[in-house]
Amino acid sequence: MATPSEICSQLGHRLREQRLAQSLTQTDLALRAGVSVGTIKNLESKGQSSLESLIRTVVALGLTDQLQTLFTLQTDSIAAMAQVAKAKRQRAPRRPHP
């Protein structure tokens, strides 16, 4: 398993590849995304930024569809699908008070 730091670095590298594939400079992308050039540099080199800056950058690159499957519940069986459906209809159980 990758560490959070490794995942951030990989995502930053992938964003850089997407930017270059679209023949954009960091300045061009920053202007499109409404963020600073420093934000783009941090995203690409360290994978670090605010969530909003990351989303702005993804939108500016036209990759919004890539976010659609992020954090969706995965189900492998009919029982798991039933459990997910049940979970959507009710609140999480309350914790007992000490």
CSV table of C-alpha atoms in Angstrom, one decimal:
chain,number,residue,atom,x,y,z
A,1,MET,CA,0.0,0.0,0.0
A,2,ALA,CA,1.1,3.5,-0.8
A,3,THR,CA,1.6,6.1,1.9
A,4,PRO,CA,-0.5,9.3,1.8
A,5,SER,CA,2.6,11.2,0.7
A,6,GLU,CA,3.3,8.8,-2.1
A,7,ILE,CA,-0.3,9.0,-3.3
A,8,CYS,CA,-0.1,12.8,-3.3
A,9,SER,CA,3.1,12.7,-5.3
A,10,GLN,CA,1.6,10.3,-7.8
A,11,LEU,CA,-1.5,12.5,-8.3
A,12,GLY,CA,0.6,15.6,-8.7
A,13,HIS,CA,2.7,13.7,-11.4
A,14,ARG,CA,-0.5,12.7,-13.2
A,15,LEU,CA,-1.9,16.3,-13.1
A,16,ARG,CA,1.4,17.4,-14.7
A,17,GLU,CA,1.1,14.8,-17.4
A,18,GLN,CA,-2.4,16.0,-18.1
A,19,ARG,CA,-1.3,19.6,-18.3
A,20,LEU,CA,1.5,18.8,-20.7
A,21,ALA,CA,-0.7,16.6,-22.8
A,22,GLN,CA,-2.9,19.7,-23.3
A,23,SER,CA,0.1,21.8,-24.1
A,24,LEU,CA,-0.6,24.2,-21.2
A,25,THR,CA,2.0,26.0,-19.2
A,26,GLN,CA,1.7,26.2,-15.4
A,27,THR,CA,0.7,29.9,-15.9
A,28,ASP,CA,-2.0,29.0,-18.4
A,29,LEU,CA,-3.5,26.3,-16.1
A,30,ALA,CA,-3.3,28.6,-13.1
A,31,LEU,CA,-5.3,31.3,-15.0
A,32,ARG,CA,-7.9,28.8,-16.2
A,33,ALA,CA,-8.3,27.4,-12.7
A,34,GLY,CA,-8.3,30.7,-10.9
A,35,VAL,CA,-5.4,29.7,-8.7
A,36,SER,CA,-1.9,31.0,-8.3
A,37,VAL,CA,1.1,29.5,-10.3
A,38,GLY,CA,2.5,28.5,-6.9
A,39,THR,CA,-0.5,26.4,-6.3
A,40,ILE,CA,0.0,24.6,-9.6
A,41,LYS,CA,3.7,24.1,-8.8
A,42,ASN,CA,2.8,22.7,-5.3
A,43,LEU,CA,0.2,20.4,-6.8
A,44,GLU,CA,2.5,19.0,-9.4
A,45,SER,CA,5.7,18.7,-7.3
A,46,LYS,CA,4.3,17.7,-3.9
A,47,GLY,CA,0.7,16.9,-4.6
A,48,GLN,CA,-0.3,19.5,-2.0
A,49,SER,CA,-3.1,22.0,-2.1
A,50,SER,CA,-6.5,22.7,-0.7
A,51,LEU,CA,-9.3,20.5,-1.9
A,52,GLU,CA,-10.9,23.4,-3.7
A,53,SER,CA,-7.7,24.2,-5.6
A,54,LEU,CA,-7.4,20.6,-6.6
A,55,ILE,CA,-11.0,20.6,-7.9
A,56,ARG,CA,-10.5,23.9,-9.7
A,57,THR,CA,-7.5,22.5,-11.4
A,58,VAL,CA,-9.3,19.3,-12.4
A,59,VAL,CA,-12.2,21.3,-13.8
A,60,ALA,CA,-9.8,23.5,-15.8
A,61,LEU,CA,-8.2,20.4,-17.3
A,62,GLY,CA,-11.6,19.1,-18.3
A,63,LEU,CA,-11.2,16.0,-16.1
A,64,THR,CA,-14.4,16.4,-13.9
A,65,ASP,CA,-15.6,13.0,-15.0
A,66,GLN,CA,-12.6,11.5,-13.3
A,67,LEU,CA,-14.0,12.6,-10.0
A,68,GLN,CA,-17.4,10.9,-10.5
A,69,THR,CA,-16.3,7.5,-9.1
A,70,LEU,CA,-14.3,9.0,-6.2
A,71,PHE,CA,-15.7,7.8,-2.9
A,72,THR,CA,-18.6,5.8,-4.4
A,73,LEU,CA,-19.6,2.7,-2.5
A,74,GLN,CA,-18.4,-0.5,-4.1
A,75,THR,CA,-20.6,-3.5,-3.8
A,76,ASP,CA,-19.5,-7.1,-4.7
A,77,SER,CA,-22.6,-9.1,-3.8
A,78,ILE,CA,-26.3,-8.9,-3.5
A,79,ALA,CA,-26.1,-8.9,0.3
A,80,ALA,CA,-23.6,-6.0,0.1
A,81,MET,CA,-25.9,-4.0,-2.2
A,82,ALA,CA,-28.8,-4.6,0.2
A,83,GLN,CA,-26.7,-3.4,3.1
A,84,VAL,CA,-25.7,-0.2,1.1
A,85,ALA,CA,-29.4,0.5,0.3
A,86,LYS,CA,-30.4,0.0,3.9
A,87,ALA,CA,-27.5,2.3,5.0
A,88,LYS,CA,-28.7,5.0,2.7
A,89,ARG,CA,-32.2,5.0,4.3
A,90,GLN,CA,-31.2,5.3,7.9
A,91,ARG,CA,-28.8,7.2,10.1
A,92,ALA,CA,-25.7,5.8,11.6
A,93,PRO,CA,-26.4,4.1,15.0
A,94,ARG,CA,-25.9,6.4,18.0
A,95,ARG,CA,-23.0,5.7,20.3
A,96,PRO,CA,-24.0,4.9,23.9
A,97,HIS,CA,-23.3,7.7,26.3
A,98,PRO,CA,-20.7,7.0,29.0
